[in-house]
Amino acid sequence: GNSVTQMEGPVTLSEEAFLTINCTYTATGYPSLFWYVQYPGEGLQLLLKATKADDKGSNKGFEATYRKETTSFHLEKGSVQVSDSAVYFCALIKPGAGSYQLTFGKGTKLSVIP
Amino acid sequence: DGGITQSPKYLFRKEGQNVTLSCEQNLNHDAMYWYRQDPGQGLRLIYYSQIVNDFQKGDIAEGYSVSREKKESFPLTVTSAQKNPTAFYLCASSIVDGYTFGSGTRLTVV
């Protein structure tokens, strides 16, 4: 079946540090890939997505590139801010039979300290 | 503005009681979902519905029940058969691969 594996947290960084959160997936064919962010006490918000190999998703300074050869979709940001403190989820959708179900990784908690 | 409303935000339940969590959307989305979130476990799918009057079990449906009588509403009942119900519950709706999530209900068994 489909699965997503992301690096375990928590991750603690100083403000303006470089961020990488690793994500790899297992799925047949060509899934769509997503990063969601969850701020404390809230639901999930879509951060970025990519729907085919070599696509780069980007938003709010975050980027991730769909790498088919390594089945990866690592999240990066060049300079994190305290406001980026949240839990980040990597996810995929493998469409089939009219269904678009999300499969999530376990989440990585990021804390950014001033 | 369109969105998903979950209520209540916090809910306390005594052991042996059933409790119902509300989820309402005004996005005109056909599909709706319930997820359970536990620390370190990510989000696990409880039930989902692709059309009115139809729903399917997800990965952890035991001890839960749902109904989909209206397109806008997808309530989740946590029954007394659910042995460990304390968790954060998230509702979502979608059209194709565009998901919108509610702000969640935190259920605590006391």
mmCIF file of C-alpha atoms in Angstrom:
data_model
loop_
_atom_site.group_PDB
_atom_site.id
_atom_site.type_symbol
_atom_site.label_atom_id
_atom_site.label_comp_id
_atom_site.label_asym_id
_atom_site.label_seq_id
_atom_site.Cartn_x
_atom_site.Cartn_y
_atom_site.Cartn_z
ATOM 1 C CA GLY A 1 0.000 0.000 0.000
ATOM 2 C CA ASN A 2 0.900 3.675 -0.019
ATOM 3 C CA SER A 3 3.024 5.080 2.791
ATOM 4 C CA VAL A 4 4.940 8.203 3.755
ATOM 5 C CA THR A 5 8.005 8.327 5.993
ATOM 6 C CA GLN A 6 9.294 11.602 7.356
ATOM 7 C CA MET A 7 12.084 12.433 9.734
ATOM 8 C CA GLU A 8 11.204 12.241 13.377
ATOM 9 C CA GLY A 9 11.277 15.325 15.471
ATOM 10 C CA PRO A 10 11.262 17.406 17.327
ATOM 11 C CA VAL A 11 13.554 19.719 15.395
ATOM 12 C CA THR A 12 14.838 22.826 17.169
ATOM 13 C CA LEU A 13 16.538 25.593 15.192
ATOM 14 C CA SER A 14 17.684 29.109 15.836
ATOM 15 C CA GLU A 15 16.051 31.927 13.915
ATOM 16 C CA GLU A 16 17.505 32.379 10.388
ATOM 17 C CA ALA A 17 18.861 28.818 10.294
ATOM 18 C CA PHE A 18 18.385 26.552 7.262
ATOM 19 C CA LEU A 19 15.626 23.960 7.498
ATOM 20 C CA THR A 20 15.366 20.540 5.892
ATOM 21 C CA ILE A 21 12.664 18.019 6.769
ATOM 22 C CA ASN A 22 13.119 14.749 4.914
ATOM 23 C CA CYS A 23 10.197 12.901 3.388
ATOM 24 C CA THR A 24 10.170 9.700 1.340
ATOM 25 C CA TYR A 25 7.206 7.801 -0.011
ATOM 26 C CA THR A 26 6.144 4.394 -1.242
ATOM 27 C CA ALA A 27 3.488 4.251 -3.915
ATOM 28 C CA THR A 28 2.982 2.747 -7.322
ATOM 29 C CA GLY A 29 2.653 5.014 -10.296
ATOM 30 C CA TYR A 30 2.712 8.789 -9.928
ATOM 31 C CA PRO A 31 1.159 10.117 -6.744
ATOM 32 C CA SER A 32 0.667 13.803 -5.996
ATOM 33 C CA LEU A 33 2.757 15.016 -3.054
ATOM 34 C CA PHE A 34 1.914 17.587 -0.400
ATOM 35 C CA TRP A 35 3.263 19.379 2.641
ATOM 36 C CA TYR A 36 0.741 20.504 5.249
ATOM 37 C CA VAL A 37 1.424 22.689 8.295
ATOM 38 C CA GLN A 38 -0.405 22.620 11.626
ATOM 39 C CA TYR A 39 -0.053 25.526 14.044
ATOM 40 C CA PRO A 40 -0.770 24.841 17.737
ATOM 41 C CA GLY A 41 -4.420 24.035 18.449
ATOM 42 C CA GLU A 42 -5.463 24.358 14.801
ATOM 43 C CA GLY A 43 -6.293 22.210 11.809
ATOM 44 C CA LEU A 44 -4.026 21.587 8.836
ATOM 45 C CA GLN A 45 -3.250 24.086 6.100
ATOM 46 C CA LEU A 46 -1.808 23.242 2.713
ATOM 47 C CA LEU A 47 1.730 24.601 2.475
ATOM 48 C CA LEU A 48 2.708 23.402 -1.004
ATOM 49 C CA LYS A 49 2.223 20.577 -3.455
ATOM 50 C CA ALA A 50 3.683 18.962 -6.568
ATOM 51 C CA THR A 51 1.819 16.715 -8.967
ATOM 52 C CA LYS A 52 4.506 15.279 -11.242
ATOM 53 C CA ALA A 53 8.177 14.357 -11.260
ATOM 54 C CA ASP A 54 10.659 17.262 -11.089
ATOM 55 C CA ASP A 55 7.914 19.735 -10.144
ATOM 56 C CA LYS A 56 8.887 22.192 -7.423
ATOM 57 C CA GLY A 57 6.248 23.390 -5.012
ATOM 58 C CA SER A 58 6.877 26.653 -3.170
ATOM 59 C CA ASN A 59 5.084 28.936 -0.729
ATOM 60 C CA LYS A 60 6.074 31.395 2.029
ATOM 61 C CA GLY A 61 9.774 30.701 1.432
ATOM 62 C CA PHE A 62 9.354 26.919 1.700
ATOM 63 C CA GLU A 63 10.232 24.660 -1.231
ATOM 64 C CA ALA A 64 10.074 20.967 -2.064
ATOM 65 C CA THR A 65 10.957 19.117 -5.267
ATOM 66 C CA TYR A 66 9.270 15.914 -6.424
ATOM 67 C CA ARG A 67 12.106 13.427 -6.986
ATOM 68 C CA LYS A 68 10.805 10.290 -8.657
ATOM 69 C CA GLU A 69 14.228 8.600 -8.763
ATOM 70 C CA THR A 70 14.660 8.814 -4.984
ATOM 71 C CA THR A 71 10.909 8.794 -4.137
ATOM 72 C CA SER A 72 11.460 11.906 -2.033
ATOM 73 C CA PHE A 73 9.839 15.282 -1.385
ATOM 74 C CA HIS A 74 12.076 17.020 1.157
ATOM 75 C CA LEU A 75 10.916 20.347 2.606
ATOM 76 C CA GLU A 76 13.436 23.216 2.758
ATOM 77 C CA LYS A 77 13.540 26.818 3.855
ATOM 78 C CA GLY A 78 16.596 29.031 3.728
ATOM 79 C CA SER A 79 15.938 31.137 6.831
ATOM 80 C CA VAL A 80 13.353 30.093 9.414
ATOM 81 C CA GLN A 81 11.451 32.468 11.653
ATOM 82 C CA VAL A 82 9.885 31.987 15.080
ATOM 83 C CA SER A 83 6.485 32.094 13.361
ATOM 84 C CA ASP A 84 7.399 28.898 11.438
ATOM 85 C CA SER A 85 7.152 26.883 14.661
ATOM 86 C CA ALA A 86 4.539 24.225 13.906
ATOM 87 C CA VAL A 87 4.079 20.567 13.004
ATOM 88 C CA TYR A 88 4.757 19.715 9.357
ATOM 89 C CA PHE A 89 3.149 16.746 7.609
ATOM 90 C CA CYS A 90 4.215 15.177 4.344
ATOM 91 C CA ALA A 91 1.397 13.447 2.473
ATOM 92 C CA LEU A 92 0.465 11.844 -0.814
ATOM 93 C CA ILE A 93 -2.622 11.154 -2.888
ATOM 94 C CA LYS A 94 -2.717 8.216 -5.223
ATOM 95 C CA PRO A 95 -5.915 8.714 -7.184
ATOM 96 C CA GLY A 96 -7.916 5.630 -7.933
ATOM 97 C CA ALA A 97 -11.524 4.621 -8.469
ATOM 98 C CA GLY A 98 -12.692 8.209 -8.046
ATOM 99 C CA SER A 99 -11.096 8.520 -4.618
ATOM 100 C CA TYR A 100 -8.532 11.125 -3.566
ATOM 101 C CA GLN A 101 -7.513 9.934 -0.116
ATOM 102 C CA LEU A 102 -4.578 11.519 1.656
ATOM 103 C CA THR A 103 -1.934 9.303 3.236
ATOM 104 C CA PHE A 104 0.065 11.185 5.889
ATOM 105 C CA GLY A 105 3.473 10.846 7.452
ATOM 106 C CA LYS A 106 3.643 11.034 11.244
ATOM 107 C CA GLY A 107 4.557 14.710 11.328
ATOM 108 C CA THR A 108 7.665 16.618 12.357
ATOM 109 C CA LYS A 109 7.460 19.241 15.077
ATOM 110 C CA LEU A 110 9.611 22.309 14.421
ATOM 111 C CA SER A 111 10.506 24.792 17.129
ATOM 112 C CA VAL A 112 12.360 27.974 16.168
ATOM 113 C CA ILE A 113 14.003 29.901 18.983
ATOM 114 C CA PRO A 114 14.980 33.583 18.822
ATOM 115 C CA ASP B 1 -16.400 32.923 3.643
ATOM 116 C CA GLY B 2 -16.523 29.201 2.921
ATOM 117 C CA GLY B 3 -15.007 26.749 5.304
ATOM 118 C CA ILE B 4 -15.467 23.909 7.742
ATOM 119 C CA THR B 5 -16.799 24.353 11.257
ATOM 120 C CA GLN B 6 -16.151 21.792 13.957
ATOM 121 C CA SER B 7 -17.834 21.978 17.306
ATOM 122 C CA PRO B 8 -17.255 21.941 20.143
ATOM 123 C CA LYS B 9 -13.570 22.831 20.352
ATOM 124 C CA TYR B 10 -13.183 20.940 23.639
ATOM 125 C CA LEU B 11 -15.316 18.025 24.800
ATOM 126 C CA PHE B 12 -15.236 15.958 27.951
ATOM 127 C CA ARG B 13 -16.849 12.531 28.167
ATOM 128 C CA LYS B 14 -17.378 10.154 31.008
ATOM 129 C CA GLU B 15 -16.427 6.554 30.465
ATOM 130 C CA GLY B 16 -19.286 4.525 28.997
ATOM 131 C CA GLN B 17 -20.965 7.488 27.294
ATOM 132 C CA ASN B 18 -21.452 8.090 23.613
ATOM 133 C CA VAL B 19 -20.587 11.546 22.311
ATOM 134 C CA THR B 20 -21.136 13.221 18.923
ATOM 135 C CA LEU B 21 -18.732 15.619 17.245
ATOM 136 C CA SER B 22 -20.163 18.057 14.730
ATOM 137 C CA CYS B 23 -18.675 18.910 11.321
ATOM 138 C CA GLU B 24 -20.357 21.319 8.886
ATOM 139 C CA GLN B 25 -19.018 22.678 5.573
ATOM 140 C CA ASN B 26 -20.338 25.301 3.174
ATOM 141 C CA LEU B 27 -17.823 24.641 0.412
ATOM 142 C CA ASN B 28 -20.145 22.421 -1.623
ATOM 143 C CA HIS B 29 -17.565 19.625 -1.423
ATOM 144 C CA ASP B 30 -18.805 16.113 -2.121
ATOM 145 C CA ALA B 31 -16.212 14.261 -0.030
ATOM 146 C CA MET B 32 -15.808 14.505 3.740
ATOM 147 C CA TYR B 33 -13.426 12.790 6.162
ATOM 148 C CA TRP B 34 -12.763 12.216 9.840
ATOM 149 C CA TYR B 35 -9.213 11.822 11.160
ATOM 150 C CA ARG B 36 -7.867 11.038 14.582
ATOM 151 C CA GLN B 37 -4.600 12.634 15.675
ATOM 152 C CA ASP B 38 -2.454 11.297 18.504
ATOM 153 C CA PRO B 39 1.035 12.533 19.445
ATOM 154 C CA GLY B 40 3.654 10.860 17.272
ATOM 155 C CA GLN B 41 1.017 8.974 15.243
ATOM 156 C CA GLY B 42 0.198 11.453 12.537
ATOM 157 C CA LEU B 43 -3.356 11.484 11.206
ATOM 158 C CA ARG B 44 -5.290 8.253 10.882
ATOM 159 C CA LEU B 45 -8.462 7.998 8.825
ATOM 160 C CA ILE B 46 -11.587 6.952 10.739
ATOM 161 C CA TYR B 47 -14.383 7.250 8.146
ATOM 162 C CA TYR B 48 -14.944 8.997 4.860
ATOM 163 C CA SER B 49 -17.901 9.789 2.642
ATOM 164 C CA GLN B 50 -17.812 10.577 -1.061
ATOM 165 C CA ILE B 51 -21.538 11.266 -1.528
ATOM 166 C CA VAL B 52 -24.635 11.800 0.573
ATOM 167 C CA ASN B 53 -26.054 8.668 2.215
ATOM 168 C CA ASP B 54 -22.860 6.717 1.627
ATOM 169 C CA PHE B 55 -19.703 6.303 3.726
ATOM 170 C CA GLN B 56 -16.800 3.887 4.118
ATOM 171 C CA LYS B 57 -14.606 2.747 6.978
ATOM 172 C CA GLY B 58 -11.096 4.038 7.172
ATOM 173 C CA ASP B 59 -8.141 2.487 8.946
ATOM 174 C CA ILE B 60 -9.430 2.789 12.522
ATOM 175 C CA ALA B 61 -13.255 2.711 12.349
ATOM 176 C CA GLU B 62 -13.857 0.409 15.333
ATOM 177 C CA GLY B 63 -15.760 2.184 18.098
ATOM 178 C CA TYR B 64 -16.920 5.034 15.848
ATOM 179 C CA SER B 65 -20.001 5.683 13.726
ATOM 180 C CA VAL B 66 -20.968 8.370 11.204
ATOM 181 C CA SER B 67 -23.908 9.539 9.106
ATOM 182 C CA ARG B 68 -24.154 11.620 5.939
ATOM 183 C CA GLU B 69 -27.764 12.703 5.581
ATOM 184 C CA LYS B 70 -26.875 16.097 4.126
ATOM 185 C CA LYS B 71 -24.037 17.194 1.879
ATOM 186 C CA GLU B 72 -22.997 19.863 4.380
ATOM 187 C CA SER B 73 -22.863 17.699 7.487
ATOM 188 C CA PHE B 74 -20.804 14.675 8.566
ATOM 189 C CA PRO B 75 -21.150 14.070 12.332
ATOM 190 C CA LEU B 76 -18.940 11.538 14.123
ATOM 191 C CA THR B 77 -20.162 9.555 17.136
ATOM 192 C CA VAL B 78 -17.557 8.151 19.496
ATOM 193 C CA THR B 79 -19.220 5.185 21.148
ATOM 194 C CA SER B 80 -18.512 3.484 24.448
ATOM 195 C CA ALA B 81 -16.907 0.675 22.427
ATOM 196 C CA GLN B 82 -13.960 2.940 21.620
ATOM 197 C CA LYS B 83 -11.474 1.960 24.313
ATOM 198 C CA ASN B 84 -9.128 4.888 24.069
ATOM 199 C CA PRO B 85 -11.080 7.881 22.757
ATOM 200 C CA THR B 86 -8.949 10.695 24.173
ATOM 201 C CA ALA B 87 -7.493 12.400 21.091
ATOM 202 C CA PHE B 88 -7.683 15.361 18.740
ATOM 203 C CA TYR B 89 -10.272 14.847 15.982
ATOM 204 C CA LEU B 90 -10.074 16.604 12.635
ATOM 205 C CA CYS B 91 -12.757 16.844 9.977
ATOM 206 C CA ALA B 92 -11.953 17.642 6.353
ATOM 207 C CA SER B 93 -13.712 18.026 3.039
ATOM 208 C CA SER B 94 -12.315 17.887 -0.461
ATOM 209 C CA ILE B 95 -12.909 18.381 -4.129
ATOM 210 C CA VAL B 96 -10.450 16.318 -6.179
ATOM 211 C CA ASP B 97 -7.109 16.804 -4.331
ATOM 212 C CA GLY B 98 -7.987 20.122 -2.695
ATOM 213 C CA TYR B 99 -8.585 19.525 0.999
ATOM 214 C CA THR B 100 -9.918 21.926 3.624
ATOM 215 C CA PHE B 101 -9.570 21.054 7.304
ATOM 216 C CA GLY B 102 -11.563 22.156 10.302
ATOM 217 C CA SER B 103 -9.892 23.467 13.442
ATOM 218 C CA GLY B 104 -10.487 20.255 15.363
ATOM 219 C CA THR B 105 -12.193 18.959 18.506
ATOM 220 C CA ARG B 106 -10.144 17.824 21.479
ATOM 221 C CA LEU B 107 -11.960 14.976 23.241
ATOM 222 C CA THR B 108 -10.954 13.962 26.748
ATOM 223 C CA VAL B 109 -12.371 11.053 28.705
ATOM 224 C CA VAL B 110 -12.710 11.826 32.392
#
